[in-house]
Amino acid sequence: MSEAGHLASDPAVSVIKTSLFLGTFIGAITWTGSLVAYGKLQGLLNSNPLLLPGRHVLNAALLASNVGALGWYLNTDDATLGLALLGATTLLSSTMGVTLTSAIGGADMPVVITVLNSYSGWALCAEGFMLNNNLMTIVGALIGSSGAILSYIMCKAMNRSLPNVILGGYGTDSTGTGKAMEITGTHTEIKADQAVDYLKEAQNIIITPGYGLCVAKAQYPIAEMVELLRKKGKNVKFAIHPVAGRMPGQLNVLLAEAGVPYDIVHEMEEVNDEFKETDLTLVIGANDTVNSAAEEDPNSIIAGMPVLRVWNSKQVIVMKRSLGVGYAAVDNPIFFKPNTAMLLGDAKKTCDALLTKIKQDYEI
């Protein structure tokens, strides 16, 4: 308040006040949006999109109110009114962060995280302008631009557009208008001992980890198991989907921490055509990223989304807690295919059981 007079006489007062307002606006959206995203990822909130009636009108009204508050803020020299307007935009943009993020389903949370990361960078950049701090401005711009680029890459990997995700869209750019395909059939369940028999018989093995592996922190027993299998002359590699895990690159980091060699960790584009020659694919905690409905059902909400074609392998073992759907809330047909066996249970406990059995069989 004591500096209000100095600010009013500053030649760059409009730039400073605009930066201050934008930093508040973007920062509040980032804060509440991050809380909602965290709640959905941790299971504290329902991962399904909350599609409020007239949500686009509500968000447009909140945005228009913020624009009006910005105009008023720039044209007043009253310090008390200025603080009140900043408080108003904090409340309005905080509400906007909740309404925007709540309308986005759990399957899109990896994209939401990178978008929110980008927002935080632009908020920091705005604060750097306000404080005339070159370091904050540059770092904020780097964070904001890298987050935006990463969000675009992820949307391309999911066959989605960024506005479609941010505005709580439903389905990919290739989703049809008819009824989704009904899945029929029964699944086959196996135990850890049977899974080890499959691993011992197979020569070419691909492991496809997903979000479940991240949550269970099962990378260490998997890394040790892979090392043992490779010592027995088996060709083992990992296939990583661009949006697998909580955010891009998380699985690569977890596998590297566990000591998995970089040269056997491959991206989807590098390995997708190799499933046809693969004896066994081990899917650990992945669902939407290996869902064959993306290619087999034009009316599925994930139709056209690039996925790992694990079902082309001679044998598939899917390790999950249950037969439940993933964050996209779409049933997965591969669970019921004749070449798929379900190994249900906690990923960490199951991986430990596999490792123990392999050591026993190989007398290690």
PDB file of N, CA and C in Angstrom, residues 139-176:
ATOM      1  N   VAL A 139      13.485 -18.349 -16.868  1.00  0.00           N
ATOM      2  CA  VAL A 139      13.148 -19.689 -16.374  1.00  0.00           C
ATOM      3  C   VAL A 139      11.665 -19.971 -16.575  1.00  0.00           C
ATOM      4  N   GLY A 140      10.830 -18.986 -16.285  1.00  0.00           N
ATOM      5  CA  GLY A 140       9.389 -19.151 -16.483  1.00  0.00           C
ATOM      6  C   GLY A 140       9.033 -19.409 -17.934  1.00  0.00           C
ATOM      7  N   ALA A 141       9.682 -18.679 -18.834  1.00  0.00           N
ATOM      8  CA  ALA A 141       9.422 -18.878 -20.263  1.00  0.00           C
ATOM      9  C   ALA A 141       9.857 -20.270 -20.719  1.00  0.00           C
ATOM     10  N   LEU A 142      10.986 -20.748 -20.183  1.00  0.00           N
ATOM     11  CA  LEU A 142      11.461 -22.098 -20.535  1.00  0.00           C
ATOM     12  C   LEU A 142      10.493 -23.168 -20.040  1.00  0.00           C
ATOM     13  N   ILE A 143      10.037 -23.020 -18.790  1.00  0.00           N
ATOM     14  CA  ILE A 143       9.096 -23.991 -18.235  1.00  0.00           C
ATOM     15  C   ILE A 143       7.780 -23.963 -19.002  1.00  0.00           C
ATOM     16  N   GLY A 144       7.295 -22.752 -19.268  1.00  0.00           N
ATOM     17  CA  GLY A 144       6.020 -22.611 -19.978  1.00  0.00           C
ATOM     18  C   GLY A 144       6.064 -23.173 -21.382  1.00  0.00           C
ATOM     19  N   SER A 145       7.116 -22.857 -22.126  1.00  0.00           N
ATOM     20  CA  SER A 145       7.203 -23.321 -23.507  1.00  0.00           C
ATOM     21  C   SER A 145       7.460 -24.822 -23.581  1.00  0.00           C
ATOM     22  N   SER A 146       8.309 -25.354 -22.691  1.00  0.00           N
ATOM     23  CA  SER A 146       8.577 -26.795 -22.715  1.00  0.00           C
ATOM     24  C   SER A 146       7.331 -27.578 -22.325  1.00  0.00           C
ATOM     25  N   GLY A 147       6.576 -27.073 -21.361  1.00  0.00           N
ATOM     26  CA  GLY A 147       5.325 -27.732 -20.987  1.00  0.00           C
ATOM     27  C   GLY A 147       4.319 -27.720 -22.115  1.00  0.00           C
ATOM     28  N   ALA A 148       4.259 -26.604 -22.835  1.00  0.00           N
ATOM     29  CA  ALA A 148       3.324 -26.505 -23.960  1.00  0.00           C
ATOM     30  C   ALA A 148       3.715 -27.470 -25.082  1.00  0.00           C
ATOM     31  N   ILE A 149       5.003 -27.562 -25.377  1.00  0.00           N
ATOM     32  CA  ILE A 149       5.479 -28.474 -26.419  1.00  0.00           C
ATOM     33  C   ILE A 149       5.204 -29.922 -26.033  1.00  0.00           C
ATOM     34  N   LEU A 150       5.467 -30.258 -24.782  1.00  0.00           N
ATOM     35  CA  LEU A 150       5.233 -31.614 -24.304  1.00  0.00           C
ATOM     36  C   LEU A 150       3.741 -31.966 -24.346  1.00  0.00           C
ATOM     37  N   SER A 151       2.898 -30.995 -24.019  1.00  0.00           N
ATOM     38  CA  SER A 151       1.447 -31.227 -24.077  1.00  0.00           C
ATOM     39  C   SER A 151       1.009 -31.519 -25.504  1.00  0.00           C
ATOM     40  N   TYR A 152       1.568 -30.786 -26.448  1.00  0.00           N
ATOM     41  CA  TYR A 152       1.231 -31.000 -27.862  1.00  0.00           C
ATOM     42  C   TYR A 152       1.671 -32.394 -28.317  1.00  0.00           C
ATOM     43  N   ILE A 153       2.882 -32.791 -27.926  1.00  0.00           N
ATOM     44  CA  ILE A 153       3.396 -34.116 -28.308  1.00  0.00           C
ATOM     45  C   ILE A 153       2.509 -35.220 -27.742  1.00  0.00           C
ATOM     46  N   MET A 154       2.085 -35.060 -26.494  1.00  0.00           N
ATOM     47  CA  MET A 154       1.249 -36.074 -25.864  1.00  0.00           C
ATOM     48  C   MET A 154      -0.118 -36.150 -26.521  1.00  0.00           C
ATOM     49  N   CYS A 155      -0.676 -35.012 -26.865  1.00  0.00           N
ATOM     50  CA  CYS A 155      -1.983 -35.015 -27.541  1.00  0.00           C
ATOM     51  C   CYS A 155      -1.884 -35.723 -28.892  1.00  0.00           C
ATOM     52  N   LYS A 156      -0.785 -35.503 -29.605  1.00  0.00           N
ATOM     53  CA  LYS A 156      -0.589 -36.201 -30.877  1.00  0.00           C
ATOM     54  C   LYS A 156      -0.499 -37.700 -30.647  1.00  0.00           C
ATOM     55  N   ALA A 157       0.150 -38.100 -29.548  1.00  0.00           N
ATOM     56  CA  ALA A 157       0.302 -39.524 -29.240  1.00  0.00           C
ATOM     57  C   ALA A 157      -1.037 -40.162 -28.892  1.00  0.00           C
ATOM     58  N   MET A 158      -1.996 -39.357 -28.436  1.00  0.00           N
ATOM     59  CA  MET A 158      -3.315 -39.872 -28.060  1.00  0.00           C
ATOM     60  C   MET A 158      -4.364 -39.618 -29.136  1.00  0.00           C
ATOM     61  N   ASN A 159      -3.947 -39.032 -30.263  1.00  0.00           N
ATOM     62  CA  ASN A 159      -4.873 -38.674 -31.342  1.00  0.00           C
ATOM     63  C   ASN A 159      -5.943 -37.712 -30.833  1.00  0.00           C
ATOM     64  N   ARG A 160      -5.520 -36.780 -30.016  1.00  0.00           N
ATOM     65  CA  ARG A 160      -6.424 -35.778 -29.459  1.00  0.00           C
ATOM     66  C   ARG A 160      -5.907 -34.402 -29.829  1.00  0.00           C
ATOM     67  N   SER A 161      -6.780 -33.413 -29.760  1.00  0.00           N
ATOM     68  CA  SER A 161      -6.353 -32.025 -29.903  1.00  0.00           C
ATOM     69  C   SER A 161      -6.278 -31.419 -28.510  1.00  0.00           C
ATOM     70  N   LEU A 162      -5.390 -30.455 -28.316  1.00  0.00           N
ATOM     71  CA  LEU A 162      -5.232 -29.842 -27.000  1.00  0.00           C
ATOM     72  C   LEU A 162      -6.507 -29.147 -26.528  1.00  0.00           C
ATOM     73  N   PRO A 163      -7.192 -28.369 -27.384  1.00  0.00           N
ATOM     74  CA  PRO A 163      -8.457 -27.768 -26.928  1.00  0.00           C
ATOM     75  C   PRO A 163      -9.488 -28.814 -26.526  1.00  0.00           C
ATOM     76  N   ASN A 164      -9.487 -29.966 -27.222  1.00  0.00           N
ATOM     77  CA  ASN A 164     -10.419 -31.044 -26.898  1.00  0.00           C
ATOM     78  C   ASN A 164     -10.184 -31.563 -25.479  1.00  0.00           C
ATOM     79  N   VAL A 165      -8.905 -31.665 -25.092  1.00  0.00           N
ATOM     80  CA  VAL A 165      -8.575 -32.143 -23.751  1.00  0.00           C
ATOM     81  C   VAL A 165      -8.901 -31.078 -22.706  1.00  0.00           C
ATOM     82  N   ILE A 166      -8.444 -29.848 -22.934  1.00  0.00           N
ATOM     83  CA  ILE A 166      -8.594 -28.782 -21.949  1.00  0.00           C
ATOM     84  C   ILE A 166     -10.060 -28.437 -21.696  1.00  0.00           C
ATOM     85  N   LEU A 167     -10.875 -28.513 -22.727  1.00  0.00           N
ATOM     86  CA  LEU A 167     -12.288 -28.164 -22.576  1.00  0.00           C
ATOM     87  C   LEU A 167     -13.144 -29.365 -22.185  1.00  0.00           C
ATOM     88  N   GLY A 168     -12.482 -30.447 -21.777  1.00  0.00           N
ATOM     89  CA  GLY A 168     -13.239 -31.607 -21.320  1.00  0.00           C
ATOM     90  C   GLY A 168     -13.916 -32.349 -22.441  1.00  0.00           C
ATOM     91  N   GLY A 169     -13.202 -32.507 -23.559  1.00  0.00           N
ATOM     92  CA  GLY A 169     -13.765 -33.218 -24.706  1.00  0.00           C
ATOM     93  C   GLY A 169     -13.921 -34.693 -24.425  1.00  0.00           C
ATOM     94  N   TYR A 170     -14.617 -35.359 -25.309  1.00  0.00           N
ATOM     95  CA  TYR A 170     -14.927 -36.781 -25.103  1.00  0.00           C
ATOM     96  C   TYR A 170     -14.591 -37.524 -26.376  1.00  0.00           C
ATOM     97  N   GLY A 171     -13.648 -38.468 -26.298  1.00  0.00           N
ATOM     98  CA  GLY A 171     -13.283 -39.244 -27.472  1.00  0.00           C
ATOM     99  C   GLY A 171     -12.129 -38.636 -28.233  1.00  0.00           C
ATOM    100  N   THR A 172     -11.596 -39.400 -29.185  1.00  0.00           N
ATOM    101  CA  THR A 172     -10.494 -38.935 -30.009  1.00  0.00           C
ATOM    102  C   THR A 172     -11.043 -38.281 -31.268  1.00  0.00           C
ATOM    103  N   ASP A 173     -10.128 -37.806 -32.115  1.00  0.00           N
ATOM    104  CA  ASP A 173     -10.548 -37.191 -33.369  1.00  0.00           C
ATOM    105  C   ASP A 173     -11.116 -38.205 -34.348  1.00  0.00           C
ATOM    106  N   SER A 174     -10.964 -39.518 -34.044  1.00  0.00           N
ATOM    107  CA  SER A 174     -11.436 -40.564 -34.957  1.00  0.00           C
ATOM    108  C   SER A 174     -12.666 -41.304 -34.438  1.00  0.00           C
ATOM    109  N   THR A 175     -13.189 -40.886 -33.290  1.00  0.00           N
ATOM    110  CA  THR A 175     -14.330 -41.587 -32.709  1.00  0.00           C
ATOM    111  C   THR A 175     -15.580 -41.432 -33.571  1.00  0.00           C
ATOM    112  N   GLY A 176     -16.256 -42.579 -33.846  1.00  0.00           N
ATOM    113  CA  GLY A 176     -17.481 -42.545 -34.639  1.00  0.00           C
ATOM    114  C   GLY A 176     -18.672 -42.113 -33.812  1.00  0.00           C
TER     115      GLY A 176
END
